Amino acid sequence: MNQVKSMSDIHEGSYPGSHNDHESVIELFYHLVDKEKFYDTAESVLTQIDDLEDLAKCARIIEQREPGSMYYKAKFWSRIDGLISTSGNHQENKKEFLRLCRQVEVHPTRAKNYVACGRIIESVENASLLRESPEVLFKNAQRQKDRASEYLIEAASVLKENSSASPYQIHKEWCQQNGSRSKNLDIIKPSDWWAFGQPKWRKEEDFPGSIPGEIYANALYYFAPQVGVVVDPMAGSGMLKRVYDDRELWQKDLDFNLEIYLYDLHPCRGYIEKHDAKKPLPVKADWIFLDPPYFGQSSHLFKDEFALSKDKNHYLSLLEEVIEAMAESLNPNGKLCIFLPKWSGTRPEDPNSNIPADAYAFAIESGLHWIDTTFVSRGRQQNPGSAIQNNIAKRDRRMRSDTCVLNVFEK
């Protein structure tokens, strides 16, 4: 087969080496970018074309392709870099690479990342199994540094057995075979300030409110026993179970072996039992995580007495009952985590309410002693539509409540 020098040598309805001049490969790419035939055409272009500008244009067009975008962007930029490098003049090569990046409006740093990823792909046998994989798979591979090729080999092996395997499943398989996942996904925070920009465990669509699962993971890691009974008496959607089931992500070198009990006044999952948290638990616990509805902030999420309470004294009386019941439910040396924010009304004349301090007093009165406190960002300033509320807060010189306090007590 003759070597094809530029895209004008490739045409729809034929493959490299034919001489039908009615359509260029760039037009072909536009027509095939969402079609199965795209794969064969892309491979033909990679092996037959050596015109740098044509290759860069193809790499740019590939961004429209899903699935397959990242795989072929990487391969095309690797091919471009390889062709440029044949001249041997480093400075001239660099200038040419930057020129091509400017021409197709791709940032040079991003293009270099594509080149690095392409090199890894080229080293993998059966790499075609990866061509529909999303970008996150290749990013995970690059994080393995000198073991990136091994990572993609393992990914290809998983996909060969299960073509629908997700990047998460592939990463899980890799980490189980190659050591702790904490090296690749460090959920545990090193200080008493916890902020989670992109929570891994998010609220589920059929449940209106849930804190990020990372809060449970950190609270379990720092304050729960490795063996024992742990309880969420206001379990909501069962986030505690989801996080515990994924404990390989956060337990590091520990080996948690806990009995999980979930209760709620209105259970929404089959594994959550009905129970009123104002009463002692049906089991004795070594660790309890208490996340009640927040005063003045939960009526749009839940319709129970706690959430709908508009009178602070009534809310606090309910909270006191719950804390007393949880304290009674603890085994000796058991720990109770109470997760609450302060309350700040929307009007300048509304008084601030230090609900975490009230809960602290109830816990001490119930015979518990305080052992630690952490602070957790609620990320409300970054929520969509929050700009107006932020401006009002600054105008009225009244800070919004954007932090929850996790107080930890021991019996």
C-alpha positions as MATLAB code, in Angstrom:
seq = 'MNQVKSMSDIHEGSYPGSHNDHESVIELFYHLVDKEKFYDTAESVLTQIDDLEDLAKCARIIEQREPGSMYYKAKFWSRIDGLISTSGNHQENKKEFLRLCRQVEVHPTRAKNYVACGRIIESVENASLLRESPEVLFKNAQRQKDRASEYLIEAASVLKENSSASPYQIHKEWCQQNGSRSKNLDIIKPSDWWAFGQPKWRKEEDFPGSIPGEIYANALYYFAPQVGVVVDPMAGSGMLKRVYDDRELWQKDLDFNLEIYLYDLHPCRGYIEKHDAKKPLPVKADWIFLDPPYFGQSSHLFKDEFALSKDKNHYLSLLEEVIEAMAESLNPNGKLCIFLPKWSGTRPEDPNSNIPADAYAFAIESGLHWIDTTFVSRGRQQNPGSAIQNNIAKRDRRMRSDTCVLNVFEK';
ca = [
       0.000    0.000    0.000;
       1.305    3.454   -0.888;
       2.169    5.893    1.895;
      -0.426    8.687    2.097;
       1.167   12.063    2.724;
      -1.877   14.221    3.473;
      -5.591   13.954    4.166;
      -6.572   14.788    0.609;
      -5.382   11.291   -0.294;
      -8.079    9.606    1.840;
     -11.704    9.589    0.785;
     -15.068    8.347    1.952;
     -15.890    4.918    0.689;
     -12.230    3.949    0.490;
      -9.176    3.567    2.684;
      -5.628    4.903    2.462;
      -3.986    4.045   -0.787;
      -7.004    4.654   -3.023;
      -7.116    7.594   -5.412;
     -10.742    8.733   -5.382;
     -10.406   12.539   -5.057;
     -13.993   13.590   -4.337;
     -13.628   14.184   -0.570;
     -10.819   14.860    1.871;
     -10.321   12.900    5.066;
     -11.115   15.921    7.183;
     -14.578   15.988    5.593;
     -14.709   12.251    6.080;
     -13.959   12.719    9.761;
     -16.796   15.216   10.092;
     -19.145   12.632    8.590;
     -17.811    9.668   10.535;
     -17.089   11.150   13.933;
     -20.236    9.569   15.376;
     -20.167    6.383   13.291;
     -18.662    2.950   13.845;
     -16.592    3.275   10.675;
     -14.721    6.072   12.440;
     -12.426    3.602   14.190;
     -11.086    2.036   10.995;
     -10.691    5.440    9.390;
      -8.839    6.859   12.401;
      -6.423    3.924   12.446;
      -5.814    4.341    8.727;
      -5.063    8.043    9.134;
      -2.652    7.320   11.985;
      -0.653    4.844    9.952;
      -0.808    6.491    6.523;
      -0.714   10.286    6.948;
       2.376   12.246    7.940;
       1.184   15.810    7.272;
       1.392   17.557   10.670;
      -1.339   20.109   10.092;
      -3.749   17.478    8.842;
      -3.043   15.274   11.868;
      -3.543   18.209   14.252;
      -6.860   19.067   12.593;
      -7.980   15.461   12.927;
      -6.979   15.445   16.593;
      -9.112   18.531   17.097;
     -12.102   17.058   15.283;
     -11.867   13.913   17.405;
     -12.916   15.992   20.434;
     -16.449   15.729   19.050;
     -16.269   11.956   19.239;
     -17.802   10.118   22.184;
     -16.880    7.464   23.000;
     -13.291    7.362   21.823;
     -12.264   10.991   22.141;
      -9.442   10.689   24.662;
      -7.994    7.491   23.215;
      -7.596    8.942   19.723;
      -6.609   12.460   20.799;
      -3.739   10.846   22.663;
      -2.735    8.658   19.732;
      -2.865   11.519   17.224;
      -0.819   13.909   19.351;
       1.701   11.169   20.040;
       1.983   10.599   16.296;
       2.443   14.365   15.749;
       5.157   14.586   18.384;
       6.925   11.566   16.941;
       6.989   13.075   13.459;
       8.223   16.426   14.743;
      11.014   14.800   16.755;
      12.609   13.232   13.683;
      14.362   16.509   12.773;
      16.642   16.394   15.827;
      16.583   20.188   16.425;
      15.014   20.585   19.858;
      14.264   24.309   19.639;
      12.782   24.050   16.154;
      10.738   21.034   17.223;
       9.358   22.980   20.172;
       8.409   25.921   17.942;
       6.665   23.627   15.483;
       4.715   21.908   18.256;
       3.579   25.282   19.646;
       2.608   26.460   16.158;
       0.389   23.445   15.643;
      -1.209   23.923   19.052;
      -2.022   27.541   18.226;
      -3.393   26.588   14.843;
      -5.942   24.155   16.255;
      -6.469   26.120   19.508;
      -5.237   23.456   21.914;
      -3.189   24.536   24.938;
       0.391   23.189   24.672;
       0.283   21.706   28.174;
      -2.841   19.766   27.312;
      -1.322   18.605   24.049;
       1.785   17.397   25.891;
      -0.458   15.431   28.249;
      -2.081   13.835   25.216;
       1.370   12.922   23.900;
       2.310   11.286   27.217;
      -0.954    9.372   27.283;
      -0.460    8.290   23.669;
       2.973    6.897   24.498;
       1.411    4.794   27.249;
      -1.321    3.529   24.933;
       1.262    2.545   22.325;
       2.957    0.282   24.867;
      -0.210   -1.685   25.606;
      -1.088   -4.890   23.820;
      -4.768   -5.058   22.856;
      -5.020   -1.296   23.415;
      -8.040   -1.173   21.082;
     -10.091   -2.497   23.992;
      -9.580    0.924   25.599;
     -10.715    3.074   22.721;
     -14.201    3.785   24.118;
     -12.923    4.516   27.622;
     -13.543    7.976   29.137;
     -10.759   10.395   30.003;
     -10.780    9.520   33.706;
      -9.404    6.042   32.942;
      -6.334    7.490   31.249;
      -5.860   10.073   34.003;
      -5.901    7.255   36.546;
      -3.255    5.483   34.494;
      -0.996    8.556   34.315;
      -1.184    8.929   38.100;
       0.564    5.561   38.360;
       3.667    7.184   36.767;
       6.127    4.414   35.825;
       3.363    1.816   36.214;
       0.950    3.564   33.858;
       1.374    0.918   31.153;
       0.665   -1.828   33.657;
      -2.483    0.025   34.682;
      -3.802    0.163   31.120;
      -2.868   -3.474   30.546;
      -4.930   -4.364   33.599;
      -7.757   -2.120   32.337;
      -7.730   -3.853   28.950;
      -7.851   -7.228   30.699;
     -10.869   -6.163   32.765;
     -12.651   -4.783   29.709;
     -11.979   -7.978   27.788;
     -13.894   -9.891   30.438;
     -16.528   -7.193   30.985;
     -16.844   -4.587   28.237;
     -19.238   -2.497   30.355;
     -16.845   -2.156   33.330;
     -16.710    1.443   34.559;
     -13.460    3.348   35.284;
     -14.307    3.053   38.980;
     -14.588   -0.729   38.747;
     -11.315   -0.901   36.844;
      -9.580    1.300   39.387;
     -10.981   -0.799   42.213;
      -9.633   -3.950   40.583;
      -6.217   -2.347   40.111;
      -5.998   -1.188   43.714;
      -7.085   -4.536   45.093;
      -4.281   -6.196   43.133;
      -1.638   -3.527   43.718;
      -2.039   -2.220   47.225;
      -4.049    0.297   49.185;
      -6.332    2.598   47.248;
      -5.357    5.422   49.575;
      -2.308    5.969   47.383;
      -4.615    6.988   44.562;
      -7.673    8.389   46.340;
      -6.914   10.039   49.672;
     -10.254   10.749   51.306;
      -9.003   11.058   54.874;
      -8.196   14.634   55.950;
      -5.080   15.312   58.071;
      -6.554   18.156   60.158;
      -9.762   19.216   61.889;
     -10.925   21.234   58.835;
     -12.793   19.052   56.345;
     -13.721   20.424   52.936;
     -14.786   18.233   50.024;
     -14.816   19.995   46.669;
     -16.077   17.031   44.652;
     -17.642   14.456   46.989;
     -17.361   10.871   45.819;
     -20.537    9.834   47.630;
     -23.352   12.227   46.785;
     -27.011   12.352   47.741;
     -29.237    9.971   45.825;
     -31.940   11.193   43.453;
     -34.837    9.768   45.466;
     -33.750   11.348   48.752;
     -33.845   15.119   49.330;
     -30.891   15.662   51.643;
     -27.676   13.928   52.585;
     -24.256   15.021   53.754;
     -21.213   13.967   51.672;
     -20.123   10.429   52.453;
     -16.577   11.667   53.080;
     -17.812   13.019   56.421;
     -18.838    9.529   57.496;
     -15.549    8.106   56.212;
     -13.435   10.544   58.224;
     -15.592   10.203   61.339;
     -15.350    6.411   61.153;
     -11.619    6.488   60.497;
     -10.778    8.774   63.400;
     -13.394    7.898   66.017;
     -14.904    4.443   65.407;
     -13.439    1.190   66.752;
     -12.078   -1.266   64.227;
     -14.404   -3.933   65.606;
     -17.773   -3.187   67.173;
     -21.314   -1.915   66.635;
     -21.899    1.378   64.816;
     -25.281    3.051   64.375;
     -26.858    5.867   62.405;
     -30.178    6.557   64.189;
     -31.310    9.116   61.566;
     -30.027    7.178   58.581;
     -31.858    8.989   55.783;
     -30.857    7.302   52.519;
     -28.357    4.991   54.211;
     -25.188    6.897   53.337;
     -23.306    5.274   56.235;
     -23.785    1.836   54.676;
     -22.631    3.026   51.254;
     -19.473    4.492   52.740;
     -18.723    1.485   54.917;
     -19.228   -0.880   51.982;
     -16.543    1.150   50.162;
     -14.159    1.143   53.139;
     -11.231   -0.010   50.990;
     -11.223    3.565   49.707;
     -10.512    5.163   53.080;
      -9.457    2.658   55.737;
      -5.806    2.819   54.629;
      -3.824    0.126   56.500;
      -6.574   -0.531   59.031;
      -9.066   -3.362   58.756;
     -12.521   -2.290   59.918;
     -14.917   -5.097   60.755;
     -18.033   -3.391   62.062;
     -21.672   -4.306   62.568;
     -23.736   -1.600   60.880;
     -27.238   -0.697   62.113;
     -29.378    1.914   60.402;
     -32.591    3.366   61.839;
     -34.975    6.112   60.805;
     -38.426    7.344   61.736;
     -39.387    7.046   58.060;
     -37.202    4.305   56.509;
     -36.711    4.628   52.741;
     -34.539    1.528   52.245;
     -35.203   -2.110   53.026;
     -32.079   -2.343   55.198;
     -33.123    0.620   57.398;
     -35.295   -0.242   60.400;
     -38.026    1.999   61.769;
     -37.132    3.630   65.081;
     -37.752    6.935   66.832;
     -34.385    8.426   67.812;
     -35.961   10.054   70.871;
     -35.972    6.574   72.385;
     -32.960    4.376   73.266;
     -31.734    2.191   70.427;
     -32.670   -1.506   70.112;
     -28.920   -2.299   70.285;
     -26.016   -1.113   72.379;
     -23.532    0.798   70.249;
     -19.813    1.499   70.287;
     -20.161    4.441   67.882;
     -23.153    6.569   66.923;
     -23.323    9.241   64.251;
     -26.112   11.746   64.811;
     -27.026   14.108   61.952;
     -30.409   15.654   62.868;
     -32.390   18.013   60.630;
     -30.961   21.511   61.040;
     -33.027   24.150   62.840;
     -34.541   26.647   60.408;
     -32.861   24.988   57.416;
     -34.543   21.615   56.759;
     -38.283   22.249   56.370;
     -37.953   22.142   52.558;
     -36.276   18.726   52.778;
     -38.175   16.789   55.453;
     -41.666   16.867   56.966;
     -41.022   15.476   60.438;
     -41.367   17.309   63.741;
     -37.652   18.101   63.908;
     -37.444   19.651   60.456;
     -40.717   21.600   60.672;
     -40.033   23.079   64.101;
     -39.997   26.895   63.888;
     -39.585   27.480   67.609;
     -36.007   27.104   68.767;
     -36.950   25.997   72.264;
     -39.162   23.246   70.842;
     -36.366   22.151   68.509;
     -33.881   22.060   71.389;
     -36.227   20.010   73.550;
     -36.415   17.409   70.771;
     -32.636   17.478   70.336;
     -32.124   16.993   74.075;
     -34.380   13.919   74.065;
     -32.435   12.392   71.181;
     -29.012   13.036   72.730;
     -30.125   11.553   76.062;
     -31.447    8.449   74.272;
     -28.202    8.058   72.300;
     -26.051    8.490   75.416;
     -28.078    5.750   77.102;
     -27.553    3.523   74.049;
     -23.748    3.669   74.160;
     -21.551    0.944   75.558;
     -18.886    2.038   78.069;
     -16.204    4.033   76.181;
     -18.584    4.277   73.230;
     -18.456    7.485   71.165;
     -21.221    9.799   69.969;
     -20.628   12.109   66.987;
     -23.067   15.033   66.726;
     -23.094   16.927   63.435;
     -24.815   20.337   63.405;
     -24.425   23.893   62.082;
     -25.185   27.139   63.874;
     -28.303   28.977   62.734;
     -28.307   32.492   61.352;
     -31.635   33.953   60.247;
     -31.994   35.751   56.957;
     -32.962   39.068   58.555;
     -30.385   41.333   60.279;
     -32.518   41.385   63.439;
     -32.636   37.586   63.733;
     -30.479   36.303   66.597;
     -27.708   33.792   65.908;
     -28.210   30.404   67.531;
     -25.234   28.281   68.500;
     -26.983   24.940   68.102;
     -23.704   22.920   68.327;
     -23.039   24.526   71.734;
     -26.545   23.587   72.908;
     -25.974   20.004   71.757;
     -22.621   20.039   73.574;
     -24.371   21.018   76.821;
     -26.978   18.268   76.412;
     -24.250   15.662   75.852;
     -22.339   16.721   78.974;
     -25.564   16.688   81.004;
     -26.177   13.144   79.729;
     -22.939   11.944   81.321;
     -20.662   12.068   78.281;
     -17.352   13.889   78.061;
     -16.057   15.786   75.057;
     -12.983   14.441   73.254;
     -12.695   16.298   69.925;
     -14.189   18.756   67.422;
     -13.891   19.101   63.661;
     -15.267   21.726   61.296;
     -16.802   20.873   57.937;
     -17.400   23.200   54.995;
     -20.921   23.108   53.602;
     -19.782   24.707   50.338;
     -22.856   26.951   50.188;
     -20.950   29.905   48.763;
     -20.233   27.869   45.623;
     -23.806   26.648   45.106;
     -25.604   27.741   41.907;
     -27.511   30.987   42.458;
     -25.601   31.744   45.656;
     -24.095   35.019   44.423;
     -27.159   37.059   45.437;
     -27.170   35.579   48.962;
     -23.442   36.212   49.271;
     -23.908   39.869   48.304;
     -26.797   40.262   50.750;
     -24.635   38.792   53.542;
     -21.911   41.349   52.859;
     -24.389   44.202   52.478;
     -26.117   43.406   55.788;
     -22.828   42.549   57.525;
     -24.347   39.218   58.522;
     -22.351   36.086   57.731;
     -24.123   33.092   56.231;
     -23.929   29.755   58.026;
     -21.484   27.756   55.900;
     -19.836   25.459   58.447;
     -21.007   22.411   60.350;
     -19.435   21.383   63.644;
     -18.773   17.737   64.446;
     -18.441   17.311   68.212;
     -17.319   13.919   69.470;
     -18.151   12.638   72.942;
     -17.242    9.501   74.862;
     -19.149    7.610   77.540;
];
